[in-house]
mmCIF file with all atom_site columns, C-alpha atoms in Angstrom:
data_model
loop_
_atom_site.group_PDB
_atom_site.id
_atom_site.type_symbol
_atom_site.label_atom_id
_atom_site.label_alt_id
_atom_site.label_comp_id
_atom_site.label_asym_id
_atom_site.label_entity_id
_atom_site.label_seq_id
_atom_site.pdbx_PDB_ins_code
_atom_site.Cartn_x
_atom_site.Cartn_y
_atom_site.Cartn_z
_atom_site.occupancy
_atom_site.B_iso_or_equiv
_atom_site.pdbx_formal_charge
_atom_site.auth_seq_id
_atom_site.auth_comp_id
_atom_site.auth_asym_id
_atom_site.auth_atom_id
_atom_site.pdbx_PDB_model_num
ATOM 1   C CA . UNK A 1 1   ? -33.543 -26.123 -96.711  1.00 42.00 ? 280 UNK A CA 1
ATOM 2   C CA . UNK A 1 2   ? -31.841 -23.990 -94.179  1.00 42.00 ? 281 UNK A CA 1
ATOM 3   C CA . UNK A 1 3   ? -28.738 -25.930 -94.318  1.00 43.00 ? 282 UNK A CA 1
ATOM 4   C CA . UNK A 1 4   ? -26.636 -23.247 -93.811  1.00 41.00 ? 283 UNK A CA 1
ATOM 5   C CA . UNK A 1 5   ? -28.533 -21.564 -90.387  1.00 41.00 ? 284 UNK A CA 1
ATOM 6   C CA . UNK A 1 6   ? -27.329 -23.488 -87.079  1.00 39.00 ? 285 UNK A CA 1
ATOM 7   C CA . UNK A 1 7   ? -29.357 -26.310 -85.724  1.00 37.00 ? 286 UNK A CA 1
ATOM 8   C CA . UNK A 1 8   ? -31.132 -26.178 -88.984  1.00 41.00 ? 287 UNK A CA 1
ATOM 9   C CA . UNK A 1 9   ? -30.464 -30.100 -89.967  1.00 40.00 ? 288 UNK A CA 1
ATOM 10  C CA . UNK A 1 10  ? -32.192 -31.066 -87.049  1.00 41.00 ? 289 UNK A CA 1
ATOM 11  C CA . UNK A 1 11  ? -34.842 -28.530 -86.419  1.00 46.00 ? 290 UNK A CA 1
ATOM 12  C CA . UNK A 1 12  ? -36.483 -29.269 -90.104  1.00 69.00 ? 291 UNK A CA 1
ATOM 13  C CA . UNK A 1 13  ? -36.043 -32.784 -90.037  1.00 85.00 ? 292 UNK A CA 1
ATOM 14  C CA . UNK A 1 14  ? -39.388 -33.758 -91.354  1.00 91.00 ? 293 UNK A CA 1
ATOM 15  C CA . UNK A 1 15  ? -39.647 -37.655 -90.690  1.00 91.00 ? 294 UNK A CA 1
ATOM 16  C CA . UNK A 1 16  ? -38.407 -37.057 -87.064  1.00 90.00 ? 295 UNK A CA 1
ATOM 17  C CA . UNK A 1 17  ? -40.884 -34.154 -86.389  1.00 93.00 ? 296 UNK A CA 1
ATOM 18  C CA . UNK A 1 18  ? -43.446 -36.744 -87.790  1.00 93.00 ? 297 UNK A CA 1
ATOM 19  C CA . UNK A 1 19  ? -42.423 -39.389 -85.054  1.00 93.00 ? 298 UNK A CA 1
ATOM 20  C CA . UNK A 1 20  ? -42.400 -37.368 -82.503  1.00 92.00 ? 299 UNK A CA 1
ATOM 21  C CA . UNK A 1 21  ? -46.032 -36.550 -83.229  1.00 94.00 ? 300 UNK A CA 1
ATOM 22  C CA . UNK A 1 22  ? -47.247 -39.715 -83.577  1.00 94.00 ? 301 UNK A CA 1
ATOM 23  C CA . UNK A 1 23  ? -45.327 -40.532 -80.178  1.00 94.00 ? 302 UNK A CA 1
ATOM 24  C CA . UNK A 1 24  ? -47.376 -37.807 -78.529  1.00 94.00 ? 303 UNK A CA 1
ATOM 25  C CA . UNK A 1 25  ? -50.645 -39.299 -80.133  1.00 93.00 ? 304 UNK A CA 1
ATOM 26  C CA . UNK A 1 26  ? -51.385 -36.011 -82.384  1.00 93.00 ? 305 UNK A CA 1
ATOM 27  C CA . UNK A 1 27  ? -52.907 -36.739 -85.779  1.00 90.00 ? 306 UNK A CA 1
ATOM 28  C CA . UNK A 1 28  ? -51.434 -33.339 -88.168  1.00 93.00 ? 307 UNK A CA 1
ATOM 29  C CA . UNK A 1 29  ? -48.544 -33.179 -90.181  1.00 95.00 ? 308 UNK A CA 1
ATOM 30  C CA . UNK A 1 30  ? -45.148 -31.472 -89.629  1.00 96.00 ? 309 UNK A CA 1
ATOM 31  C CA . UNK A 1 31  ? -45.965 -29.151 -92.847  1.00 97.00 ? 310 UNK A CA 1
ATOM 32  C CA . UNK A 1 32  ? -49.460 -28.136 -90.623  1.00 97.00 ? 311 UNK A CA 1
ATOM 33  C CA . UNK A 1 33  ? -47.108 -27.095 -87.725  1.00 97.00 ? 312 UNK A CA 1
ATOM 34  C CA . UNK A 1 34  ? -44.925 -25.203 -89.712  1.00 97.00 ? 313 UNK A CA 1
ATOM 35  C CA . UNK A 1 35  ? -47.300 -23.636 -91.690  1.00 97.00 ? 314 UNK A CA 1
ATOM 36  C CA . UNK A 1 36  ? -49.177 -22.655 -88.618  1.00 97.00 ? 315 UNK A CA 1
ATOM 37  C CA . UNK A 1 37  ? -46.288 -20.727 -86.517  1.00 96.00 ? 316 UNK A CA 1
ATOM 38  C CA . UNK A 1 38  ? -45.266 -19.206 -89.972  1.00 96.00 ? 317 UNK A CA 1
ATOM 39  C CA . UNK A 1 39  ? -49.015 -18.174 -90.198  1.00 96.00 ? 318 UNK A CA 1
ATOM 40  C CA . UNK A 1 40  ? -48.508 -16.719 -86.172  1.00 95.00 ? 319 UNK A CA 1
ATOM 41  C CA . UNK A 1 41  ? -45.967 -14.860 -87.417  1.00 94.00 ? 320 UNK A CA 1
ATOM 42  C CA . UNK A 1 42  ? -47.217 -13.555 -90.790  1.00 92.00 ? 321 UNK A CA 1
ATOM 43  C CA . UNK A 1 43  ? -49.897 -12.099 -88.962  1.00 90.00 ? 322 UNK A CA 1
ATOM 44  C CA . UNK A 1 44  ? -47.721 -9.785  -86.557  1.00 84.00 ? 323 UNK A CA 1
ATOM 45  C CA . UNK A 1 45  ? -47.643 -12.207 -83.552  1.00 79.00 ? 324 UNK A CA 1
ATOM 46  C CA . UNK A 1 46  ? -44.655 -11.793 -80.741  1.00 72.00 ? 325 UNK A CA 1
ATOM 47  C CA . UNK A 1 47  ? -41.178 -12.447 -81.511  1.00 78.00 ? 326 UNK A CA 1
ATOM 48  C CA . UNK A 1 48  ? -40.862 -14.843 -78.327  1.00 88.00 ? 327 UNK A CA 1
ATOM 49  C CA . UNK A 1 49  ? -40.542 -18.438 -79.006  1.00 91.00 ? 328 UNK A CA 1
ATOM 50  C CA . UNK A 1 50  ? -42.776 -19.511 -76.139  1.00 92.00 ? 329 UNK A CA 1
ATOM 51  C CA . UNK A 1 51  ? -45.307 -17.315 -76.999  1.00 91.00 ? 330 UNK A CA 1
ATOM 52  C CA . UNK A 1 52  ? -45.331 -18.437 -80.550  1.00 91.00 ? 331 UNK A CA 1
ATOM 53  C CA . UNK A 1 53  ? -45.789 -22.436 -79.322  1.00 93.00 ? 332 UNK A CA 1
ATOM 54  C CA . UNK A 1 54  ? -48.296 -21.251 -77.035  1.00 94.00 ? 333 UNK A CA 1
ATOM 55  C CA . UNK A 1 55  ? -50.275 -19.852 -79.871  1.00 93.00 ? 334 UNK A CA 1
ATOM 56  C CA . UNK A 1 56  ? -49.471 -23.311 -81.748  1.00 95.00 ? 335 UNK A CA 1
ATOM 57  C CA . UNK A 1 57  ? -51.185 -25.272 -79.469  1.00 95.00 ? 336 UNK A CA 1
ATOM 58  C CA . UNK A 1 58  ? -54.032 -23.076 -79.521  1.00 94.00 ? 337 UNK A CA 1
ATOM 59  C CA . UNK A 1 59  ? -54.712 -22.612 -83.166  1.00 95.00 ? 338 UNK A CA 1
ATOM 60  C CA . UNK A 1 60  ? -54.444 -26.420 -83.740  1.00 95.00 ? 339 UNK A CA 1
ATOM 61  C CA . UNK A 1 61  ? -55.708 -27.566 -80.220  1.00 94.00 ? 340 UNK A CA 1
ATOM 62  C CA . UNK A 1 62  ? -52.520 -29.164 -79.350  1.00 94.00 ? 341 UNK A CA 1
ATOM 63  C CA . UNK A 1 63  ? -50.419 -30.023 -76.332  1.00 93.00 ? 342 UNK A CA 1
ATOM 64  C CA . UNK A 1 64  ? -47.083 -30.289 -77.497  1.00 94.00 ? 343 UNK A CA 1
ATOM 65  C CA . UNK A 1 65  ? -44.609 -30.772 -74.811  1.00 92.00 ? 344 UNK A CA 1
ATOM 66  C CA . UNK A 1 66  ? -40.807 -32.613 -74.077  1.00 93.00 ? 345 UNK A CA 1
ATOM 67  C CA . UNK A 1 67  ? -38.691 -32.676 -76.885  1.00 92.00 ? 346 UNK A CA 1
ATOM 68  C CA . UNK A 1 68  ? -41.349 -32.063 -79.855  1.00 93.00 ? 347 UNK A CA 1
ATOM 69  C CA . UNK A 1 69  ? -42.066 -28.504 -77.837  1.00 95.00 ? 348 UNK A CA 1
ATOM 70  C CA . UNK A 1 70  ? -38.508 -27.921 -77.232  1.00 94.00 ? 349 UNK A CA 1
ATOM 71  C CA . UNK A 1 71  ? -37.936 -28.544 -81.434  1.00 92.00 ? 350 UNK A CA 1
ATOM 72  C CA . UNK A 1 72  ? -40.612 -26.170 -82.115  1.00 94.00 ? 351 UNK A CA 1
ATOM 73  C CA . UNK A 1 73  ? -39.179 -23.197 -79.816  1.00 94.00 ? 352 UNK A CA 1
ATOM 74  C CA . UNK A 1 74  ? -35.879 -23.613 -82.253  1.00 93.00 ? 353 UNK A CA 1
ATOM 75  C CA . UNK A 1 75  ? -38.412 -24.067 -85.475  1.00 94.00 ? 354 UNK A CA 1
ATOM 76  C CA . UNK A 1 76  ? -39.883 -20.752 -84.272  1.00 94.00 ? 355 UNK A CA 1
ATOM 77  C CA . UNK A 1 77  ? -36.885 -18.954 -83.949  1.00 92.00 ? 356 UNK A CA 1
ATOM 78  C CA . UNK A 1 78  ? -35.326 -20.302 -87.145  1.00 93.00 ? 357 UNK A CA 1
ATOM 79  C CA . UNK A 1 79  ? -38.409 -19.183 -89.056  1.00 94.00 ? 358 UNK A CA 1
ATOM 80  C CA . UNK A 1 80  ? -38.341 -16.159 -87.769  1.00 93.00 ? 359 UNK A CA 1
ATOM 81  C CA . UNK A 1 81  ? -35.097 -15.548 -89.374  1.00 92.00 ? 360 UNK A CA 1
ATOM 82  C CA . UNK A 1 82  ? -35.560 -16.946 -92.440  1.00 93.00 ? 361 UNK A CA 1
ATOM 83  C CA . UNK A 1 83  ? -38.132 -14.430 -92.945  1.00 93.00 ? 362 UNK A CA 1
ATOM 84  C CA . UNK A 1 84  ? -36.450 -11.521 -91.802  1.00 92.00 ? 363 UNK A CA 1
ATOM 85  C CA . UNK A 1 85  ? -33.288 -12.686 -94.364  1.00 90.00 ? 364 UNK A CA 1
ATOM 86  C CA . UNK A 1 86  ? -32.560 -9.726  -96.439  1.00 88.00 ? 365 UNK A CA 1
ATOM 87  C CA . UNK A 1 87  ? -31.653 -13.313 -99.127  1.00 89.00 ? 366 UNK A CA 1
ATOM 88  C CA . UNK A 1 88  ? -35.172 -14.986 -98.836  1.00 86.00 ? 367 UNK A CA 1
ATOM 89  C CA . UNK A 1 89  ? -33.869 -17.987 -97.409  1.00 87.00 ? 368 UNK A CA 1
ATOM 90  C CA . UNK A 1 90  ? -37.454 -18.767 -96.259  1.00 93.00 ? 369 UNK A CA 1
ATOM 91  C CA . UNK A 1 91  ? -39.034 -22.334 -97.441  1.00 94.00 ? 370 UNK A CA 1
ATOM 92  C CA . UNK A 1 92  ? -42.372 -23.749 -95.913  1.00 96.00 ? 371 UNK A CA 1
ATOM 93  C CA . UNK A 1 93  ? -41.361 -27.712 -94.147  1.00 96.00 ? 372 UNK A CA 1
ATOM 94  C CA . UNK A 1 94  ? -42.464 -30.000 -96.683  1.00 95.00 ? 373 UNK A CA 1
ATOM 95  C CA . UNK A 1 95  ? -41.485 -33.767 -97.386  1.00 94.00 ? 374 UNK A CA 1
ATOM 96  C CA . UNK A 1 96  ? -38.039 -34.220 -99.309  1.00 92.00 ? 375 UNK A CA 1
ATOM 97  C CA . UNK A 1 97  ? -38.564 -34.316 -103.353 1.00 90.00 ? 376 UNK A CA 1
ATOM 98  C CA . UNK A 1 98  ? -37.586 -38.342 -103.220 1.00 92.00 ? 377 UNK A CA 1
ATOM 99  C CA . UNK A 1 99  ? -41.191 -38.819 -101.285 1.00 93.00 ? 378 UNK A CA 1
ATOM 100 C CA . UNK A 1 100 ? -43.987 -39.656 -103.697 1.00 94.00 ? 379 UNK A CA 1
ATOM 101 C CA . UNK A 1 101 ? -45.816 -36.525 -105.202 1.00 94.00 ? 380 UNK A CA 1
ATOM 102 C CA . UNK A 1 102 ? -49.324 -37.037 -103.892 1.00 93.00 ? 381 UNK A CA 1
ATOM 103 C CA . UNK A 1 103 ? -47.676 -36.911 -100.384 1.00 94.00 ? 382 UNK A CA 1
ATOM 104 C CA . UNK A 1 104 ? -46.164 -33.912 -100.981 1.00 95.00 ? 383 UNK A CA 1
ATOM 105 C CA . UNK A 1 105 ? -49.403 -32.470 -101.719 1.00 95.00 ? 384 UNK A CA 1
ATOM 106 C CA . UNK A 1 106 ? -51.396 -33.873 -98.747  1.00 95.00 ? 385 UNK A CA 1
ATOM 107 C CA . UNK A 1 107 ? -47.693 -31.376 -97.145  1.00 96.00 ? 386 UNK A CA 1
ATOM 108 C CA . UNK A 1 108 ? -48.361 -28.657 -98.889  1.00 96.00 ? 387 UNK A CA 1
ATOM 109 C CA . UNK A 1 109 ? -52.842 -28.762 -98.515  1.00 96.00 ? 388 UNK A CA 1
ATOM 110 C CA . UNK A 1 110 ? -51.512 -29.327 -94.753  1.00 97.00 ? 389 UNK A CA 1
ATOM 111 C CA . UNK A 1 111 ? -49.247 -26.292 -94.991  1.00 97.00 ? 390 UNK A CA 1
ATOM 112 C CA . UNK A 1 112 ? -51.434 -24.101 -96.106  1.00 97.00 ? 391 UNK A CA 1
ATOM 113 C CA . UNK A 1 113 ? -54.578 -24.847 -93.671  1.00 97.00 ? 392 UNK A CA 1
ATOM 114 C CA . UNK A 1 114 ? -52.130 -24.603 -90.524  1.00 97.00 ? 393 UNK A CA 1
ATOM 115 C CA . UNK A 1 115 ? -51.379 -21.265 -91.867  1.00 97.00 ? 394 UNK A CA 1
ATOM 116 C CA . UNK A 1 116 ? -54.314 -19.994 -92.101  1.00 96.00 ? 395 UNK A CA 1
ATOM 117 C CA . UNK A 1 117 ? -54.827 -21.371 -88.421  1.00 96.00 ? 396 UNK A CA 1
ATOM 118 C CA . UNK A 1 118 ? -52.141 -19.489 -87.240  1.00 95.00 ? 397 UNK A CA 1
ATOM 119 C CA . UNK A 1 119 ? -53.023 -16.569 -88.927  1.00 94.00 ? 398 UNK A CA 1
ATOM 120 C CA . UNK A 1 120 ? -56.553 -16.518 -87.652  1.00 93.00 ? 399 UNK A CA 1
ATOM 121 C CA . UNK A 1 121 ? -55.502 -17.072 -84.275  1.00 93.00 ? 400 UNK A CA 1
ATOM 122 C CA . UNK A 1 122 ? -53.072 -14.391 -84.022  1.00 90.00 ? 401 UNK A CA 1
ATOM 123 C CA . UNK A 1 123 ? -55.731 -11.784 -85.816  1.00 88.00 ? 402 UNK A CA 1
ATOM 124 C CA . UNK A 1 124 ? -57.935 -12.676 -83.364  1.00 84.00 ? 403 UNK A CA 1
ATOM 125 C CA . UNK A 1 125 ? -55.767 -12.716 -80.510  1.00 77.00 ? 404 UNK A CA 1
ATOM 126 C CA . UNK A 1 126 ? -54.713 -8.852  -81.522  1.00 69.00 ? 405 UNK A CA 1
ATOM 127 C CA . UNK A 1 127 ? -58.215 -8.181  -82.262  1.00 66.00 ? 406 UNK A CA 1
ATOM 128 C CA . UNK A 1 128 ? -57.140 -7.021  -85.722  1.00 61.00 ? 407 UNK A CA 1
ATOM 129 C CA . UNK A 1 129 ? -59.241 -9.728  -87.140  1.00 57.00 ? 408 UNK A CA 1
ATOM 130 C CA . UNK A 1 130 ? -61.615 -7.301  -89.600  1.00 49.00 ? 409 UNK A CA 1
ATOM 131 C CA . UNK A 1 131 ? -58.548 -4.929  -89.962  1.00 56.00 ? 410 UNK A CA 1
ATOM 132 C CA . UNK A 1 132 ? -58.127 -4.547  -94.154  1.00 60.00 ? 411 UNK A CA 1
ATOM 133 C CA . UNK A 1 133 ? -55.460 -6.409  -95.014  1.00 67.00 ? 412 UNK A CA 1
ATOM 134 C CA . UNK A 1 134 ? -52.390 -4.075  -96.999  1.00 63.00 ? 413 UNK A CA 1
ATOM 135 C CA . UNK A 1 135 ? -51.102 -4.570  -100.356 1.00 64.00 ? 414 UNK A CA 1
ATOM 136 C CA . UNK A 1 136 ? -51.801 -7.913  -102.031 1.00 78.00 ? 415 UNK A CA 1
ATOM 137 C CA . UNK A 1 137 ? -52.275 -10.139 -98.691  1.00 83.00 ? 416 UNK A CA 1
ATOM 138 C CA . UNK A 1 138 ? -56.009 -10.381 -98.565  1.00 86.00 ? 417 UNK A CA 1
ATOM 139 C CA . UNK A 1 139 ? -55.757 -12.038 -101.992 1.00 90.00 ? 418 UNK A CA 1
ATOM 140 C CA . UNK A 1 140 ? -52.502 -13.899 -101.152 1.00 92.00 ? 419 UNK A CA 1
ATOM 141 C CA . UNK A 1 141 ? -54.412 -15.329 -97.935  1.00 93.00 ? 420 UNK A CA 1
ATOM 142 C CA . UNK A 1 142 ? -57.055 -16.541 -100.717 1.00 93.00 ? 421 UNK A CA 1
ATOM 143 C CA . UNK A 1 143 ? -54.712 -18.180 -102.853 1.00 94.00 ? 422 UNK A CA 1
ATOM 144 C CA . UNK A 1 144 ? -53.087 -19.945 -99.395  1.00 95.00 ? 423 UNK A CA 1
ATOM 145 C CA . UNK A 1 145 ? -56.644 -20.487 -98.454  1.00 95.00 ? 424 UNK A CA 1
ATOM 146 C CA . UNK A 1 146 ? -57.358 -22.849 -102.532 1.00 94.00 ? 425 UNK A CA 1
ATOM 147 C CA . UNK A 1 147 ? -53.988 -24.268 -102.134 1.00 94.00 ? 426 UNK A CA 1
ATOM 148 C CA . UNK A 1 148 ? -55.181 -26.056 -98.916  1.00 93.00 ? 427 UNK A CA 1
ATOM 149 C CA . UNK A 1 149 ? -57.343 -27.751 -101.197 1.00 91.00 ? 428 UNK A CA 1
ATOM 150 C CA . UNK A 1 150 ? -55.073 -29.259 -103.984 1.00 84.00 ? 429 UNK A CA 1
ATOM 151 C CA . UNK A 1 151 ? -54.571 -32.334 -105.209 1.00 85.00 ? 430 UNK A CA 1
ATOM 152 C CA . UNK A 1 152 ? -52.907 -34.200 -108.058 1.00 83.00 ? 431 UNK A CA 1
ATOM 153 C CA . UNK A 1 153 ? -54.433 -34.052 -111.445 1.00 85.00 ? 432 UNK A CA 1
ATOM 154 C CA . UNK A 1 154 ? -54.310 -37.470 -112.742 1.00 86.00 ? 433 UNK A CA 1
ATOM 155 C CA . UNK A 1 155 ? -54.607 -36.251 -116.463 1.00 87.00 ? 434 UNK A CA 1
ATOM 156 C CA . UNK A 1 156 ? -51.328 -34.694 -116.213 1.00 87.00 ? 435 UNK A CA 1
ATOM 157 C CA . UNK A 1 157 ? -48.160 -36.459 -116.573 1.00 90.00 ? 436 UNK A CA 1
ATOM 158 C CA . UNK A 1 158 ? -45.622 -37.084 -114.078 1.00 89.00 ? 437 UNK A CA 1
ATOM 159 C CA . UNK A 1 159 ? -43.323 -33.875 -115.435 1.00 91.00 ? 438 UNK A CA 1
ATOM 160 C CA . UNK A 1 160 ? -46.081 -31.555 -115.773 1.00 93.00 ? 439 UNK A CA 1
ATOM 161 C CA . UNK A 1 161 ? -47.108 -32.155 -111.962 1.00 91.00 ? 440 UNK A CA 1
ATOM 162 C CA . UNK A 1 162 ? -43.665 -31.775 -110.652 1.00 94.00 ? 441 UNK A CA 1
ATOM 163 C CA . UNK A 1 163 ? -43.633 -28.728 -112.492 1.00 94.00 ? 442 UNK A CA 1
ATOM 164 C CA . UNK A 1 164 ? -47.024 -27.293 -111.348 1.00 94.00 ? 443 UNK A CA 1
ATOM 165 C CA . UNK A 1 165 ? -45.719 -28.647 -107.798 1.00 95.00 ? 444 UNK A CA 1
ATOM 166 C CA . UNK A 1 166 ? -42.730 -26.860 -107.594 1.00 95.00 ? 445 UNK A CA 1
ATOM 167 C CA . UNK A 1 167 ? -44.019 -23.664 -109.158 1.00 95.00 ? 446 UNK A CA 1
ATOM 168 C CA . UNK A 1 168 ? -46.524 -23.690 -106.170 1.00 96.00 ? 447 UNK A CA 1
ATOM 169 C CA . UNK A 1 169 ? -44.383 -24.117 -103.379 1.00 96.00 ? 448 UNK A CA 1
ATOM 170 C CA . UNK A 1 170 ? -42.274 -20.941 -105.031 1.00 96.00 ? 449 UNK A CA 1
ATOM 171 C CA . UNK A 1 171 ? -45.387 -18.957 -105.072 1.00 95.00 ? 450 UNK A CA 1
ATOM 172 C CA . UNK A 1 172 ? -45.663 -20.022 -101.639 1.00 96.00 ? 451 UNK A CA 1
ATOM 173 C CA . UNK A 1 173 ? -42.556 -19.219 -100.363 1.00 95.00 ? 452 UNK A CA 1
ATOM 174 C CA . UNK A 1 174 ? -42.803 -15.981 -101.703 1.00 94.00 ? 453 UNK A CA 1
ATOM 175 C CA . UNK A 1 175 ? -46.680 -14.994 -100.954 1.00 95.00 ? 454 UNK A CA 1
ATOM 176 C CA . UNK A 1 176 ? -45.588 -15.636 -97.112  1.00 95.00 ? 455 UNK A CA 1
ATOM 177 C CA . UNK A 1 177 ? -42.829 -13.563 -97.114  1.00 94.00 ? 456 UNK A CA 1
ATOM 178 C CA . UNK A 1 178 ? -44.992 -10.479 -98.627  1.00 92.00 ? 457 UNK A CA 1
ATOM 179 C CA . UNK A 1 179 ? -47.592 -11.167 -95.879  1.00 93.00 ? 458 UNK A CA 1
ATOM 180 C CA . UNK A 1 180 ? -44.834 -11.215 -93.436  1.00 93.00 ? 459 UNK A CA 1
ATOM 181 C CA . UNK A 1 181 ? -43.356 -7.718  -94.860  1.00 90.00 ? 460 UNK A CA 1
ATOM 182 C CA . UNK A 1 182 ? -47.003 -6.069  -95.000  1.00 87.00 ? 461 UNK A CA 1
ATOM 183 C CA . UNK A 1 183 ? -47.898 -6.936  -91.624  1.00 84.00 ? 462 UNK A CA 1
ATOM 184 C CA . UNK A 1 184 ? -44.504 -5.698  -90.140  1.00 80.00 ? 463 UNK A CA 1
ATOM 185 C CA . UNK A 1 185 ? -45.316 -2.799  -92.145  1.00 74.00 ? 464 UNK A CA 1
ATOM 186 C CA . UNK A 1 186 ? -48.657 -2.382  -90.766  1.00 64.00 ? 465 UNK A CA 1
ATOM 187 C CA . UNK A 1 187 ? -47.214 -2.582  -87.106  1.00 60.00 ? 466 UNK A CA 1
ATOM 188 C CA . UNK A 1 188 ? -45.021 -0.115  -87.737  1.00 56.00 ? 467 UNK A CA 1
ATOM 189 C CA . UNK A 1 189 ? -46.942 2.371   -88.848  1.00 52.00 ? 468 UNK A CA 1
ATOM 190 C CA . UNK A 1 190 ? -49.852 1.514   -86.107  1.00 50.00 ? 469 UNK A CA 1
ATOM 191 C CA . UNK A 1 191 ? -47.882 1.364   -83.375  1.00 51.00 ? 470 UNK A CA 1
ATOM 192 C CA . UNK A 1 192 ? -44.442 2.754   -83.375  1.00 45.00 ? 471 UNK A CA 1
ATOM 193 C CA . UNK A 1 193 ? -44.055 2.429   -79.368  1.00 42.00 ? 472 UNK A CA 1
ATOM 194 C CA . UNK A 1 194 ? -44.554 -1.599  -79.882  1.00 40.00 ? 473 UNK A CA 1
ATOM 195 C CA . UNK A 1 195 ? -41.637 -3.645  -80.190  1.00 39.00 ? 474 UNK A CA 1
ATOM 196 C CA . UNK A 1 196 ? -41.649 -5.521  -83.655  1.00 40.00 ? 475 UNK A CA 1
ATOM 197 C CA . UNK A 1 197 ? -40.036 -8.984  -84.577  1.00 37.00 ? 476 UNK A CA 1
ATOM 198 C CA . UNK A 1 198 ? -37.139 -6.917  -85.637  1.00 37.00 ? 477 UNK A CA 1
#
């Protein structure tokens, strides 16, 4: 996923974003991280990198620092484009499809709730929190907010669960991006005098 943006290979490496973690003694899951400065963002947070780790740290009562903070200043960034790509290029950091499937959904439950934390904390932080939401996001953020809860259905078989996996990771990929759009949409038209991530 974002093979083709610069730095890409190395920003969304997955098992090395895990080691550093563990390194630094913090228990959540690269997916959570992710999740949770794409959350930031989706709710209209700053465009600044530093800002957007500082709000990390916060919504997931972190202290990220050395190389693991300097990783997620280019994860920021690299999000950030990825949803401003006129071609949808954006994909939430999940384990490669080779990892076992129930791991993949422990990613994509941890996705989802460090989403939501970083779209809380950036509501809150604007003071937008009881704002109505635009369009469909309200019932998108529900949707993100079951999700957190999957888990694999045992009665399934093995192709009907990749299936159902992968459809939900699409639906993903594009619910965030339609948050992302109706919040810059919202700034806009609420504040034209405020720079936007644009």
């Amino acid at each position: 996923m974002f093979d083709d943006l610069p730095g890409a290979g190395r920003v969304f490496d997955f098992d090395e974003i895990a080691d550093h973690l563990v390194e630094q003694g913090e228990q959540c899951s690269p997916s959570e991280l992710h999740g949770c400065l794409t959350g930031l963002m989706s709710a209209g947070a700053v465009a600044e990198p530093a800002a957007g780790l500082a709000g990390l740290n916060q919504a997931l009562n972190l202290d990220l620092h050395g190389e693991l903070a300097e990783c997620m200043l280019e994860l920021y960034s690299v999000t950030l484009a990825a949803l401003l790509d006129e071609e949808f290029d954006f994909h939430p950091l999940l384990p490669d499809d080779d990892t076992d499937l129930d791991l993949r959904v422990l990613a994509l439950g941890a996705w989802c709730r460090g989403f939501m934390a970083g779209y809380a904390r950036a509501t809150v932080s604007a003071g937008s929190g009881d704002a109505s939401l635009p369009g469909d996001s309200a019932e998108i953020l529900r949707d993100i907010a079951n999700i957190a809860q999957a888990g694999v259905d045992e009665e399934l078989s093995e192709d009907e669960s990749e299936g159902n996996y992968v459809e939900i990771v699409e639906y993903l990929r594009f619910a965030t991006l339609n948050i992302f759009m109706d919040s810059q949409g919202r700034a806009g038209a609420s504040d034209a005098g405020t720079p936007s991530l644009h």
